[in-house]
């Protein structure tokens, strides 16, 4: 089973704390002040296939949302014969997504390769991006500008997700 989730890295009293999205969503008021104090929203996007392992993509979450969760979708649905590369924003790494039969193969150095059904991957990416937007909305005005910037990328990806899901 495929699961794509995110977590935010917070600096609390000089210590790095990793907070999963499920905790952030359920305890918004507890983490709101801490998140507003961060210079950027660094974190991890975790792609987990229960029988194959997981890949952790540590980067700026707004970049991951814009360029991977939403930006990869048109490219993966329009041209399935070519690969998609996500160059990390905050470090010198890259995720390469290549076609593999009815799926996609994900590769990042020093992480296990994952092969995922294409429709599942596209849908899970899109849903993860939208959960990140929902969280930004819950944090209020401090993230309104970022939210307004990211929303159009999700809106652009939606018809592609709908098309992929209607064909299955």
GROMACS .gro file of C-alpha atoms in nm:
model
  168
    1UNK     CA    1   0.000   0.000   0.000
    2UNK     CA    2   0.125   0.348  -0.093
    3UNK     CA    3   0.137   0.626   0.163
    4UNK     CA    4   0.278   0.976   0.102
    5UNK     CA    5   0.300   1.196   0.410
    6UNK     CA    6   0.493   1.498   0.529
    7UNK     CA    7   0.643   1.626   0.849
    8UNK     CA    8   0.775   1.967   0.945
    9UNK     CA    9   1.111   2.019   1.112
   10UNK     CA   10   1.093   2.269   1.397
   11UNK     CA   11   1.378   2.423   1.588
   12UNK     CA   12   1.274   2.416   1.954
   13UNK     CA   13   1.522   2.541   2.215
   14UNK     CA   14   1.809   2.465   1.979
   15UNK     CA   15   1.688   2.110   1.907
   16UNK     CA   16   1.546   1.984   1.579
   17UNK     CA   17   1.202   1.830   1.631
   18UNK     CA   18   1.024   1.636   1.355
   19UNK     CA   19   0.646   1.672   1.373
   20UNK     CA   20   0.431   1.444   1.150
   21UNK     CA   21   0.138   1.596   0.964
   22UNK     CA   22  -0.118   1.395   1.165
   23UNK     CA   23   0.000   1.558   1.488
   24UNK     CA   24   0.020   1.902   1.326
   25UNK     CA   25  -0.336   1.870   1.193
   26UNK     CA   26  -0.477   1.762   1.529
   27UNK     CA   27  -0.278   2.007   1.746
   28UNK     CA   28  -0.269   2.323   1.533
   29UNK     CA   29  -0.284   2.565   1.825
   30UNK     CA   30   0.005   2.390   2.001
   31UNK     CA   31   0.240   2.417   1.700
   32UNK     CA   32   0.113   2.737   1.538
   33UNK     CA   33   0.341   2.974   1.731
   34UNK     CA   34   0.647   2.752   1.675
   35UNK     CA   35   0.584   2.721   1.304
   36UNK     CA   36   0.535   3.096   1.263
   37UNK     CA   37   0.881   3.147   1.418
   38UNK     CA   38   1.055   2.931   1.156
   39UNK     CA   39   1.240   3.104   0.873
   40UNK     CA   40   1.126   2.836   0.629
   41UNK     CA   41   0.913   2.525   0.634
   42UNK     CA   42   1.176   2.255   0.605
   43UNK     CA   43   1.066   1.898   0.644
   44UNK     CA   44   1.031   1.556   0.491
   45UNK     CA   45   0.802   1.413   0.229
   46UNK     CA   46   0.790   1.039   0.299
   47UNK     CA   47   0.693   0.800   0.019
   48UNK     CA   48   0.625   0.458   0.164
   49UNK     CA   49   0.533   0.135  -0.010
   50UNK     CA   50   0.462  -0.117   0.263
   51UNK     CA   51   0.628  -0.411   0.086
   52UNK     CA   52   0.921  -0.218  -0.072
   53UNK     CA   53   1.035   0.034   0.189
   54UNK     CA   54   1.031   0.411   0.191
   55UNK     CA   55   1.206   0.716   0.052
   56UNK     CA   56   1.246   1.032   0.260
   57UNK     CA   57   1.280   1.357   0.069
   58UNK     CA   58   1.418   1.624   0.304
   59UNK     CA   59   1.363   1.969   0.156
   60UNK     CA   60   1.163   2.289   0.180
   61UNK     CA   61   0.799   2.175   0.199
   62UNK     CA   62   0.668   2.461  -0.014
   63UNK     CA   63   0.910   2.355  -0.290
   64UNK     CA   64   0.812   1.989  -0.255
   65UNK     CA   65   0.446   2.085  -0.272
   66UNK     CA   66   0.481   2.316  -0.570
   67UNK     CA   67   0.726   2.123  -0.783
   68UNK     CA   68   0.663   1.759  -0.686
   69UNK     CA   69   0.317   1.714  -0.535
   70UNK     CA   70   0.155   1.940  -0.796
   71UNK     CA   71   0.418   2.016  -1.062
   72UNK     CA   72   0.506   1.656  -1.144
   73UNK     CA   73   0.148   1.556  -1.216
   74UNK     CA   74   0.102   1.718  -1.560
   75UNK     CA   75   0.443   1.593  -1.669
   76UNK     CA   76   0.372   1.236  -1.553
   77UNK     CA   77   0.031   1.225  -1.722
   78UNK     CA   78   0.108   1.411  -2.047
   79UNK     CA   79   0.423   1.225  -2.141
   80UNK     CA   80   0.460   0.889  -1.977
   81UNK     CA   81   0.758   0.797  -2.195
   82UNK     CA   82   0.999   1.041  -2.035
   83UNK     CA   83   1.132   1.073  -1.683
   84UNK     CA   84   1.068   1.351  -1.433
   85UNK     CA   85   1.343   1.496  -1.213
   86UNK     CA   86   1.287   1.686  -0.891
   87UNK     CA   87   1.599   1.884  -0.798
   88UNK     CA   88   1.601   1.952  -0.425
   89UNK     CA   89   1.577   2.319  -0.328
   90UNK     CA   90   1.789   2.306  -0.013
   91UNK     CA   91   2.053   2.048  -0.100
   92UNK     CA   92   2.240   1.892  -0.390
   93UNK     CA   93   2.020   1.587  -0.447
   94UNK     CA   94   1.753   1.483  -0.691
   95UNK     CA   95   1.462   1.246  -0.719
   96UNK     CA   96   1.427   1.077  -1.056
   97UNK     CA   97   1.089   0.931  -1.157
   98UNK     CA   98   1.094   0.705  -1.463
   99UNK     CA   99   0.820   0.504  -1.637
  100UNK     CA  100   0.808   0.136  -1.544
  101UNK     CA  101   0.534  -0.069  -1.717
  102UNK     CA  102   0.207   0.063  -1.564
  103UNK     CA  103   0.395   0.237  -1.287
  104UNK     CA  104   0.678   0.468  -1.201
  105UNK     CA  105   1.020   0.393  -1.053
  106UNK     CA  106   1.153   0.640  -0.795
  107UNK     CA  107   1.524   0.678  -0.735
  108UNK     CA  108   1.720   0.896  -0.491
  109UNK     CA  109   2.083   0.828  -0.403
  110UNK     CA  110   2.127   0.619  -0.088
  111UNK     CA  111   1.754   0.534  -0.071
  112UNK     CA  112   1.575   0.218  -0.187
  113UNK     CA  113   1.422   0.225  -0.535
  114UNK     CA  114   1.045   0.209  -0.529
  115UNK     CA  115   0.813   0.098  -0.809
  116UNK     CA  116   0.462   0.237  -0.766
  117UNK     CA  117   0.147   0.214  -0.979
  118UNK     CA  118   0.127   0.543  -1.169
  119UNK     CA  119  -0.235   0.625  -1.080
  120UNK     CA  120  -0.174   0.561  -0.711
  121UNK     CA  121   0.140   0.775  -0.714
  122UNK     CA  122  -0.026   1.071  -0.888
  123UNK     CA  123  -0.330   1.060  -0.659
  124UNK     CA  124  -0.122   1.028  -0.341
  125UNK     CA  125   0.108   1.315  -0.444
  126UNK     CA  126  -0.191   1.539  -0.512
  127UNK     CA  127  -0.361   1.448  -0.184
  128UNK     CA  128  -0.042   1.513   0.015
  129UNK     CA  129  -0.001   1.856  -0.146
  130UNK     CA  130  -0.360   1.943  -0.061
  131UNK     CA  131  -0.315   1.834   0.302
  132UNK     CA  132  -0.015   2.069   0.322
  133UNK     CA  133  -0.231   2.354   0.185
  134UNK     CA  134  -0.503   2.270   0.440
  135UNK     CA  135  -0.246   2.294   0.717
  136UNK     CA  136  -0.121   2.631   0.594
  137UNK     CA  137  -0.479   2.755   0.596
  138UNK     CA  138  -0.521   2.647   0.957
  139UNK     CA  139  -0.213   2.849   1.055
  140UNK     CA  140  -0.385   3.168   0.944
  141UNK     CA  141  -0.265   3.497   0.803
  142UNK     CA  142   0.106   3.434   0.854
  143UNK     CA  143   0.099   3.181   0.569
  144UNK     CA  144  -0.169   3.342   0.351
  145UNK     CA  145   0.080   3.467   0.093
  146UNK     CA  146   0.242   3.124   0.058
  147UNK     CA  147  -0.100   2.958   0.043
  148UNK     CA  148  -0.216   3.194  -0.233
  149UNK     CA  149   0.107   3.126  -0.422
  150UNK     CA  150   0.073   2.745  -0.402
  151UNK     CA  151  -0.302   2.709  -0.469
  152UNK     CA  152  -0.283   2.768  -0.847
  153UNK     CA  153  -0.033   2.481  -0.882
  154UNK     CA  154  -0.286   2.248  -0.718
  155UNK     CA  155  -0.566   2.384  -0.937
  156UNK     CA  156  -0.356   2.324  -1.249
  157UNK     CA  157  -0.286   1.963  -1.141
  158UNK     CA  158  -0.649   1.876  -1.053
  159UNK     CA  159  -0.779   1.804  -1.407
  160UNK     CA  160  -0.486   1.569  -1.469
  161UNK     CA  161  -0.560   1.379  -1.147
  162UNK     CA  162  -0.930   1.360  -1.238
  163UNK     CA  163  -0.843   1.230  -1.586
  164UNK     CA  164  -0.606   0.963  -1.450
  165UNK     CA  165  -0.860   0.847  -1.191
  166UNK     CA  166  -1.151   0.838  -1.438
  167UNK     CA  167  -0.957   0.610  -1.672
  168UNK     CA  168  -0.920   0.346  -1.399
   0.00000   0.00000   0.00000
